[in-house]
Structures are given as C-alpha cells and as structure tokens.
PDB file of C-alpha atoms in Angstrom:
ATOM      1  CA  MET I   1      91.344 158.868 141.670  1.00  0.00           C
ATOM      2  CA  ASN I   2      93.562 159.049 138.724  1.00  0.00           C
ATOM      3  CA  GLY I   3      95.455 163.068 139.841  1.00  0.00           C
ATOM      4  CA  ILE I   4      94.639 165.286 142.740  1.00  0.00           C
ATOM      5  CA  LYS I   5      91.235 167.207 142.586  1.00  0.00           C
ATOM      6  CA  ILE I   6      91.900 171.066 142.834  1.00  0.00           C
ATOM      7  CA  LEU I   7      88.588 172.622 144.082  1.00  0.00           C
ATOM      8  CA  LEU I   8      88.747 177.033 143.726  1.00  0.00           C
ATOM      9  CA  PHE I   9      86.898 179.356 145.491  1.00  0.00           C
ATOM     10  CA  GLY I  10      85.464 182.862 145.582  1.00  0.00           C
ATOM     11  CA  ALA I  11      87.276 185.459 143.803  1.00  0.00           C
ATOM     12  CA  ALA I  12      89.358 181.825 142.779  1.00  0.00           C
ATOM     13  CA  ALA I  13      86.815 180.588 140.912  1.00  0.00           C
ATOM     14  CA  ASP I  14      85.337 183.836 139.453  1.00  0.00           C
ATOM     15  CA  ARG I  15      89.553 183.562 138.046  1.00  0.00           C
ATOM     16  CA  ALA I  16      89.821 180.819 136.422  1.00  0.00           C
ATOM     17  CA  GLY I  17      86.112 180.363 134.952  1.00  0.00           C
ATOM     18  CA  THR I  18      85.669 176.815 137.556  1.00  0.00           C
ATOM     19  CA  ARG I  19      85.457 175.987 140.576  1.00  0.00           C
ATOM     20  CA  GLU I  20      86.274 171.928 139.712  1.00  0.00           C
ATOM     21  CA  THR I  21      89.572 170.858 138.182  1.00  0.00           C
ATOM     22  CA  VAL I  22      91.546 167.731 137.897  1.00  0.00           C
ATOM     23  CA  LEU I  23      95.653 167.953 137.745  1.00  0.00           C
ATOM     24  CA  PRO I  24      97.066 164.270 136.274  1.00  0.00           C
ATOM     25  CA  VAL I  25     100.131 163.403 138.084  1.00  0.00           C
ATOM     26  CA  GLU I  26     102.369 160.448 138.313  1.00  0.00           C
ATOM     27  CA  GLU I  27     103.739 160.444 141.619  1.00  0.00           C
ATOM     28  CA  GLU I  28     104.260 162.429 144.917  1.00  0.00           C
ATOM     29  CA  VAL I  29     104.932 166.157 144.361  1.00  0.00           C
ATOM     30  CA  ALA I  30     104.871 169.006 146.008  1.00  0.00           C
ATOM     31  CA  LEU I  31     102.270 171.797 146.241  1.00  0.00           C
ATOM     32  CA  GLY I  32     104.400 174.268 145.083  1.00  0.00           C
ATOM     33  CA  ASP I  33     105.247 171.871 141.775  1.00  0.00           C
ATOM     34  CA  LEU I  34     101.397 172.602 140.830  1.00  0.00           C
ATOM     35  CA  TRP I  35     101.310 176.561 141.271  1.00  0.00           C
ATOM     36  CA  PRO I  36     102.923 176.325 137.767  1.00  0.00           C
ATOM     37  CA  VAL I  37     100.399 174.200 135.915  1.00  0.00           C
ATOM     38  CA  LEU I  38      97.217 175.562 137.224  1.00  0.00           C
ATOM     39  CA  ALA I  39      99.021 179.054 136.547  1.00  0.00           C
ATOM     40  CA  GLY I  40      99.590 178.615 133.186  1.00  0.00           C
ATOM     41  CA  ARG I  41      95.842 176.717 133.086  1.00  0.00           C
ATOM     42  CA  TYR I  42      94.127 179.538 134.134  1.00  0.00           C
ATOM     43  CA  PRO I  43      96.213 182.801 133.745  1.00  0.00           C
ATOM     44  CA  LYS I  44      93.528 185.551 135.211  1.00  0.00           C
ATOM     45  CA  LEU I  45      93.811 183.338 138.292  1.00  0.00           C
ATOM     46  CA  ALA I  46      98.151 183.646 138.139  1.00  0.00           C
ATOM     47  CA  GLU I  47      97.326 187.891 138.381  1.00  0.00           C
ATOM     48  CA  MET I  48      96.198 186.804 142.220  1.00  0.00           C
ATOM     49  CA  GLN I  49      99.054 184.332 143.320  1.00  0.00           C
ATOM     50  CA  HIS I  50     100.398 186.139 146.253  1.00  0.00           C
ATOM     51  CA  ASN I  51      96.952 186.783 147.845  1.00  0.00           C
ATOM     52  CA  LEU I  52      96.385 182.729 147.660  1.00  0.00           C
ATOM     53  CA  ALA I  53      95.937 179.821 150.255  1.00  0.00           C
ATOM     54  CA  PHE I  54      96.326 176.426 149.919  1.00  0.00           C
ATOM     55  CA  ALA I  55      94.860 173.454 151.816  1.00  0.00           C
ATOM     56  CA  VAL I  56      95.510 169.993 151.479  1.00  0.00           C
ATOM     57  CA  ASN I  57      92.571 167.348 152.278  1.00  0.00           C
ATOM     58  CA  GLY I  58      90.843 169.966 153.972  1.00  0.00           C
ATOM     59  CA  GLU I  59      93.960 172.036 155.493  1.00  0.00           C
ATOM     60  CA  TYR I  60      96.387 174.616 155.664  1.00  0.00           C
ATOM     61  CA  ALA I  61      98.998 174.189 153.966  1.00  0.00           C
ATOM     62  CA  ARG I  62     102.144 175.085 152.824  1.00  0.00           C
ATOM     63  CA  MET I  63     104.302 174.964 149.503  1.00  0.00           C
ATOM     64  CA  GLU I  64     107.061 172.623 150.162  1.00  0.00           C
ATOM     65  CA  ASP I  65     103.497 170.403 151.571  1.00  0.00           C
ATOM     66  CA  ARG I  66     103.938 166.962 149.461  1.00  0.00           C
ATOM     67  CA  VAL I  67     100.582 165.849 147.466  1.00  0.00           C
ATOM     68  CA  SER I  68      99.708 162.805 145.606  1.00  0.00           C
ATOM     69  CA  SER I  69      97.273 161.475 143.453  1.00  0.00           C
ATOM     70  CA  GLY I  70      93.855 161.300 145.691  1.00  0.00           C
ATOM     71  CA  ASP I  71      94.258 164.012 147.087  1.00  0.00           C
ATOM     72  CA  GLU I  72      91.833 167.284 147.396  1.00  0.00           C
ATOM     73  CA  VAL I  73      94.127 170.714 146.908  1.00  0.00           C
ATOM     74  CA  ALA I  74      91.491 173.769 147.668  1.00  0.00           C
ATOM     75  CA  VAL I  75      92.088 177.217 146.336  1.00  0.00           C
ATOM     76  CA  LEU I  76      92.262 179.620 148.538  1.00  0.00           C
ATOM     77  CA  PRO I  77      91.604 183.331 147.989  1.00  0.00           C
ATOM     78  CA  PRO I  78      91.521 186.645 151.210  1.00  0.00           C
ATOM     79  CA  VAL I  79      88.916 185.005 153.619  1.00  0.00           C
ATOM     80  CA  SER I  80      86.049 186.945 153.819  1.00  0.00           C
ATOM     81  CA  GLY I  81      83.900 185.871 156.763  1.00  0.00           C
ATOM     82  CA  GLY I  82      81.547 187.566 158.796  1.00  0.00           C
TER      83      GLY I  82
ATOM     84  CA  MET O   1      77.394 174.697 168.740  1.00  0.00           C
ATOM     85  CA  PHE O   2      79.262 175.397 165.941  1.00  0.00           C
ATOM     86  CA  ALA O   3      76.998 175.630 162.435  1.00  0.00           C
ATOM     87  CA  ILE O   4      77.196 176.558 158.931  1.00  0.00           C
ATOM     88  CA  VAL O   5      73.853 177.424 157.683  1.00  0.00           C
ATOM     89  CA  GLU O   6      71.946 178.347 154.949  1.00  0.00           C
ATOM     90  CA  GLU O   7      68.591 179.687 156.891  1.00  0.00           C
ATOM     91  CA  PRO O   8      68.625 182.480 158.288  1.00  0.00           C
ATOM     92  CA  ILE O   9      70.315 182.744 162.161  1.00  0.00           C
ATOM     93  CA  ASP O  10      67.569 182.373 164.979  1.00  0.00           C
ATOM     94  CA  VAL O  11      69.657 184.821 167.142  1.00  0.00           C
ATOM     95  CA  GLY O  12      67.050 184.316 169.947  1.00  0.00           C
ATOM     96  CA  SER O  13      67.034 180.785 170.271  1.00  0.00           C
ATOM     97  CA  LEU O  14      70.832 181.017 170.539  1.00  0.00           C
ATOM     98  CA  ILE O  15      70.975 183.466 173.718  1.00  0.00           C
ATOM     99  CA  VAL O  16      68.538 181.186 175.216  1.00  0.00           C
ATOM    100  CA  ALA O  17      70.325 178.272 174.919  1.00  0.00           C
ATOM    101  CA  ALA O  18      73.251 179.615 176.451  1.00  0.00           C
ATOM    102  CA  GLN O  19      71.449 180.914 180.135  1.00  0.00           C
ATOM    103  CA  ARG O  20      72.774 178.436 182.873  1.00  0.00           C
ATOM    104  CA  PRO O  21      72.894 179.001 186.310  1.00  0.00           C
ATOM    105  CA  ASP O  22      77.200 178.933 186.606  1.00  0.00           C
ATOM    106  CA  CYS O  23      77.473 182.169 184.333  1.00  0.00           C
ATOM    107  CA  GLY O  24      76.328 185.861 184.726  1.00  0.00           C
ATOM    108  CA  ALA O  25      77.270 186.872 181.748  1.00  0.00           C
ATOM    109  CA  ILE O  26      75.864 185.815 177.928  1.00  0.00           C
ATOM    110  CA  SER O  27      77.826 187.988 175.656  1.00  0.00           C
ATOM    111  CA  THR O  28      76.933 188.062 171.765  1.00  0.00           C
ATOM    112  CA  PHE O  29      78.296 189.404 168.589  1.00  0.00           C
ATOM    113  CA  ILE O  30      76.010 189.924 165.364  1.00  0.00           C
ATOM    114  CA  GLY O  31      77.539 190.504 162.550  1.00  0.00           C
ATOM    115  CA  THR O  32      74.679 191.784 159.888  1.00  0.00           C
ATOM    116  CA  THR O  33      74.889 193.332 156.469  1.00  0.00           C
ATOM    117  CA  ARG O  34      75.284 196.948 155.611  1.00  0.00           C
ATOM    118  CA  ILE O  35      74.546 198.192 152.577  1.00  0.00           C
ATOM    119  CA  ASP O  36      77.134 200.541 150.839  1.00  0.00           C
ATOM    120  CA  GLU O  37      76.443 203.208 148.708  1.00  0.00           C
ATOM    121  CA  SER O  38      79.033 204.298 145.969  1.00  0.00           C
ATOM    122  CA  ASP O  39      79.825 206.090 142.695  1.00  0.00           C
ATOM    123  CA  GLY O  40      75.855 206.285 142.036  1.00  0.00           C
ATOM    124  CA  ALA O  41      75.470 202.069 142.855  1.00  0.00           C
ATOM    125  CA  ARG O  42      74.485 199.993 145.571  1.00  0.00           C
ATOM    126  CA  VAL O  43      74.918 197.060 147.183  1.00  0.00           C
ATOM    127  CA  GLU O  44      71.842 195.190 147.477  1.00  0.00           C
ATOM    128  CA  HIS O  45      72.718 191.211 149.155  1.00  0.00           C
ATOM    129  CA  LEU O  46      75.659 189.608 150.088  1.00  0.00           C
ATOM    130  CA  GLU O  47      75.991 185.946 149.032  1.00  0.00           C
ATOM    131  CA  TYR O  48      78.896 183.717 151.065  1.00  0.00           C
ATOM    132  CA  GLU O  49      80.055 180.572 150.153  1.00  0.00           C
ATOM    133  CA  ALA O  50      82.050 177.746 152.138  1.00  0.00           C
ATOM    134  CA  TYR O  51      84.896 175.489 151.605  1.00  0.00           C
ATOM    135  CA  ARG O  52      83.157 172.070 153.753  1.00  0.00           C
ATOM    136  CA  PRO O  53      84.121 171.248 155.896  1.00  0.00           C
ATOM    137  CA  MET O  54      87.346 173.070 156.322  1.00  0.00           C
ATOM    138  CA  ALA O  55      85.503 176.024 157.536  1.00  0.00           C
ATOM    139  CA  ASP O  56      82.911 173.341 160.245  1.00  0.00           C
ATOM    140  CA  ARG O  57      86.460 172.238 161.820  1.00  0.00           C
ATOM    141  CA  LYS O  58      87.716 175.826 162.196  1.00  0.00           C
ATOM    142  CA  LEU O  59      84.557 177.741 163.729  1.00  0.00           C
ATOM    143  CA  GLU O  60      85.497 174.456 166.086  1.00  0.00           C
ATOM    144  CA  GLU O  61      89.090 174.890 166.402  1.00  0.00           C
ATOM    145  CA  ILE O  62      88.313 178.547 167.442  1.00  0.00           C
ATOM    146  CA  GLY O  63      85.755 177.759 170.076  1.00  0.00           C
ATOM    147  CA  ALA O  64      89.101 175.376 171.291  1.00  0.00           C
ATOM    148  CA  GLU O  65      91.164 178.448 171.573  1.00  0.00           C
ATOM    149  CA  ILE O  66      88.308 180.176 173.158  1.00  0.00           C
ATOM    150  CA  THR O  67      88.085 177.697 175.880  1.00  0.00           C
ATOM    151  CA  GLU O  68      91.811 177.169 176.437  1.00  0.00           C
ATOM    152  CA  ARG O  69      92.433 181.197 177.225  1.00  0.00           C
ATOM    153  CA  TRP O  70      89.394 182.350 178.721  1.00  0.00           C
ATOM    154  CA  ASP O  71      86.868 180.672 181.491  1.00  0.00           C
ATOM    155  CA  VAL O  72      83.710 180.467 179.597  1.00  0.00           C
ATOM    156  CA  ARG O  73      81.135 177.875 179.855  1.00  0.00           C
ATOM    157  CA  GLU O  74      79.004 178.054 176.423  1.00  0.00           C
ATOM    158  CA  ILE O  75      80.110 179.235 173.050  1.00  0.00           C
ATOM    159  CA  SER O  76      77.901 178.919 169.941  1.00  0.00           C
ATOM    160  CA  ILE O  77      79.024 179.712 166.456  1.00  0.00           C
ATOM    161  CA  VAL O  78      76.717 180.110 163.790  1.00  0.00           C
ATOM    162  CA  HIS O  79      76.940 181.430 160.007  1.00  0.00           C
ATOM    163  CA  ARG O  80      74.628 181.750 157.066  1.00  0.00           C
ATOM    164  CA  LEU O  81      75.681 181.148 153.669  1.00  0.00           C
ATOM    165  CA  GLY O  82      73.794 181.887 150.648  1.00  0.00           C
ATOM    166  CA  ARG O  83      72.346 185.176 149.681  1.00  0.00           C
ATOM    167  CA  VAL O  84      71.643 187.605 153.087  1.00  0.00           C
ATOM    168  CA  ASN O  85      69.476 190.674 152.723  1.00  0.00           C
ATOM    169  CA  PRO O  86      70.036 193.919 154.195  1.00  0.00           C
ATOM    170  CA  GLY O  87      70.035 194.256 158.417  1.00  0.00           C
ATOM    171  CA  GLU O  88      69.941 190.407 158.535  1.00  0.00           C
ATOM    172  CA  PRO O  89      72.548 188.234 160.992  1.00  0.00           C
ATOM    173  CA  SER O  90      75.261 186.390 158.529  1.00  0.00           C
ATOM    174  CA  VAL O  91      77.256 185.763 161.728  1.00  0.00           C
ATOM    175  CA  ALA O  92      75.898 185.502 165.792  1.00  0.00           C
ATOM    176  CA  ILE O  93      78.590 184.878 168.363  1.00  0.00           C
ATOM    177  CA  VAL O  94      76.987 183.542 171.541  1.00  0.00           C
ATOM    178  CA  VAL O  95      79.434 183.739 174.744  1.00  0.00           C
ATOM    179  CA  ALA O  96      78.446 182.635 178.616  1.00  0.00           C
ATOM    180  CA  ALA O  97      80.793 182.904 180.703  1.00  0.00           C
ATOM    181  CA  PRO O  98      80.671 183.818 184.814  1.00  0.00           C
ATOM    182  CA  ARG O  99      82.273 186.665 184.473  1.00  0.00           C
ATOM    183  CA  ARG O 100      81.328 189.593 181.624  1.00  0.00           C
ATOM    184  CA  GLY O 101      85.530 190.209 181.425  1.00  0.00           C
ATOM    185  CA  PRO O 102      85.570 186.944 179.506  1.00  0.00           C
ATOM    186  CA  ALA O 103      82.012 186.703 178.035  1.00  0.00           C
ATOM    187  CA  PHE O 104      83.220 189.597 175.972  1.00  0.00           C
ATOM    188  CA  GLU O 105      86.791 189.255 175.594  1.00  0.00           C
ATOM    189  CA  ALA O 106      86.071 185.583 174.107  1.00  0.00           C
ATOM    190  CA  SER O 107      83.343 186.528 171.283  1.00  0.00           C
ATOM    191  CA  ARG O 108      85.196 189.297 170.167  1.00  0.00           C
ATOM    192  CA  TYR O 109      88.265 187.081 169.932  1.00  0.00           C
ATOM    193  CA  ALA O 110      86.020 184.598 168.049  1.00  0.00           C
ATOM    194  CA  ILE O 111      84.923 187.118 165.474  1.00  0.00           C
ATOM    195  CA  GLU O 112      88.564 188.141 164.729  1.00  0.00           C
ATOM    196  CA  ARG O 113      89.613 184.497 164.452  1.00  0.00           C
ATOM    197  CA  ILE O 114      86.911 184.451 161.705  1.00  0.00           C
ATOM    198  CA  LYS O 115      88.036 186.636 159.579  1.00  0.00           C
ATOM    199  CA  GLN O 116      91.983 185.271 159.502  1.00  0.00           C
ATOM    200  CA  ILE O 117      91.095 180.805 159.766  1.00  0.00           C
ATOM    201  CA  VAL O 118      87.276 180.291 158.666  1.00  0.00           C
ATOM    202  CA  PRO O 119      87.460 179.492 154.676  1.00  0.00           C
ATOM    203  CA  ILE O 120      84.432 181.546 154.338  1.00  0.00           C
ATOM    204  CA  TRP O 121      83.929 184.168 151.636  1.00  0.00           C
ATOM    205  CA  LYS O 122      81.381 186.838 150.586  1.00  0.00           C
ATOM    206  CA  ARG O 123      80.699 189.001 147.507  1.00  0.00           C
ATOM    207  CA  GLU O 124      78.669 192.120 147.616  1.00  0.00           C
ATOM    208  CA  VAL O 125      75.988 192.102 145.001  1.00  0.00           C
ATOM    209  CA  TRP O 126      75.731 196.069 144.112  1.00  0.00           C
ATOM    210  CA  SER O 127      73.119 197.291 141.639  1.00  0.00           C
ATOM    211  CA  ASP O 128      76.277 197.083 138.821  1.00  0.00           C
ATOM    212  CA  GLY O 129      77.891 193.830 139.260  1.00  0.00           C
ATOM    213  CA  TYR O 130      79.509 191.894 141.756  1.00  0.00           C
ATOM    214  CA  MET O 131      82.959 192.624 144.373  1.00  0.00           C
ATOM    215  CA  TRP O 132      84.767 189.471 146.146  1.00  0.00           C
ATOM    216  CA  VAL O 133      85.001 191.408 149.367  1.00  0.00           C
ATOM    217  CA  GLY O 134      89.166 190.944 150.029  1.00  0.00           C
ATOM    218  CA  SER O 135      89.960 189.585 146.494  1.00  0.00           C
ATOM    219  CA  GLN O 136      89.592 193.026 144.835  1.00  0.00           C
ATOM    220  CA  THR O 137      88.096 190.349 142.343  1.00  0.00           C
ATOM    221  CA  GLY O 138      84.023 191.230 140.191  1.00  0.00           C
ATOM    222  CA  THR O 139      81.941 192.949 137.456  1.00  0.00           C
ATOM    223  CA  ARG O 140      82.039 195.692 138.453  1.00  0.00           C
ATOM    224  CA  SER O 141      83.177 198.721 136.366  1.00  0.00           C
ATOM    225  CA  THR O 142      83.536 201.542 138.824  1.00  0.00           C
ATOM    226  CA  PRO O 143      86.541 202.558 139.446  1.00  0.00           C
ATOM    227  CA  ALA O 144      85.966 202.224 143.441  1.00  0.00           C
ATOM    228  CA  ALA O 145      85.874 197.926 142.329  1.00  0.00           C
ATOM    229  CA  LYS O 146      89.204 198.204 139.822  1.00  0.00           C
TER     230      LYS O 146
END
C-alpha cells in the first residue's frame, strides 16, 4: 500500500466525517508530522487534539515515534468502555 | 477467557466456568446499561465500538497484569459491542481466586483498567440525538450535551 492508513474511531470519526483515509508519505516521518495534515484536512477533528491518543499498528504510540508507508495509524478519542 | 462479542453476554455460564476446587472465591463485576434522563430526554440504548484487534490484546494485557499482582486462578473478561439495551450487561468480569481479597481486588482492577486502556467507545443514543461518552461530541443540542 502506498501511504499510511488512518483509522478513526468514535467522536474522532464523527468529527472527521470518515472512519478511514490514507495519507501519502514519501519517506519515514514522525507520527507528530502527520497531525498538521490530518488537522488541515479535518478542521473539526483538530478541535479535539488535546483529547486524542494515537496507536501505530495496534499499539499506543508517542508523537515522536516513526511511521512509514504501509503502517496503520489509529486516532483514538478518550476510551469509554465498560 | 478474553472476548469481545456482539451478542448478549451469558453471565451465568462465565461464573460456572470459573468454579474450581483450588479456589474459595469467585468475584464478578457486571457493567450494565443505565438509563439517564435530562432536559426532558432520556437514553434509549448504548452503542459500543472497538478498535480490533488492539482492544482484544488490551483485555489480555489486563489479565496478565492481574496474574502478576494477585494469586488468581481464572479470569474472564467479556465486553459487548453494538447496541446494548437498558439494563443489559455491556461488560462481565469474573475472577476466581483461592481467597476472597484478591478476587475482589482483581475484579475492581479489571474494570478500572478497561476504562483506561482498552480502545472501546460508547455513545448514548438519546431520544433527541446521541453523545459520545468522554468526548462531548454528538448530535444533541441540549445544554447538557455541550
């Protein structure tokens, strides 16, 4: 796959208006570098930035973690199971 | 047993499955759908979604954390997805241990950890719109929803 697959859940999917998208990347980037692209594409999602967590390939990740084409990034609002 | 299911949870069979001759206690926590009311509207049901398989793995991690901390011999955590009607179980935790103290503590720990680390989300579907719990995002227009 060319690019990074972005999955959105719960309120984040609502605000973005989509549950899945792809961000094209040429080379390895920091997870934090993807955020301005996502926020630009989905302004309503940007409003909840400080409440979001991220996962890379199914594990919680930090903004300095590296991602590259083929990775799966999940945008996670505050969890509310139970 | 750790599972995320889309059908009603059979709590009784989980408890029966936890019965063991080396255990003197089975502690259960059952989370059920509560109906709240405000501004003349009420919750009609809850809807759950999960990021899988990460959510499945996080349930197993909680089980591993518990067995590191307490002497428990059996742990089941089952969480439901999709629509859950009023009063129905959305999550069931069953812990069997030789002694009651660890059984109580471990079941409490499990539900608190679920609410911290498992990527599952619920929205309240009200008679006048919906709200994602914890995110203050939804379609309700009443003051309480903002």
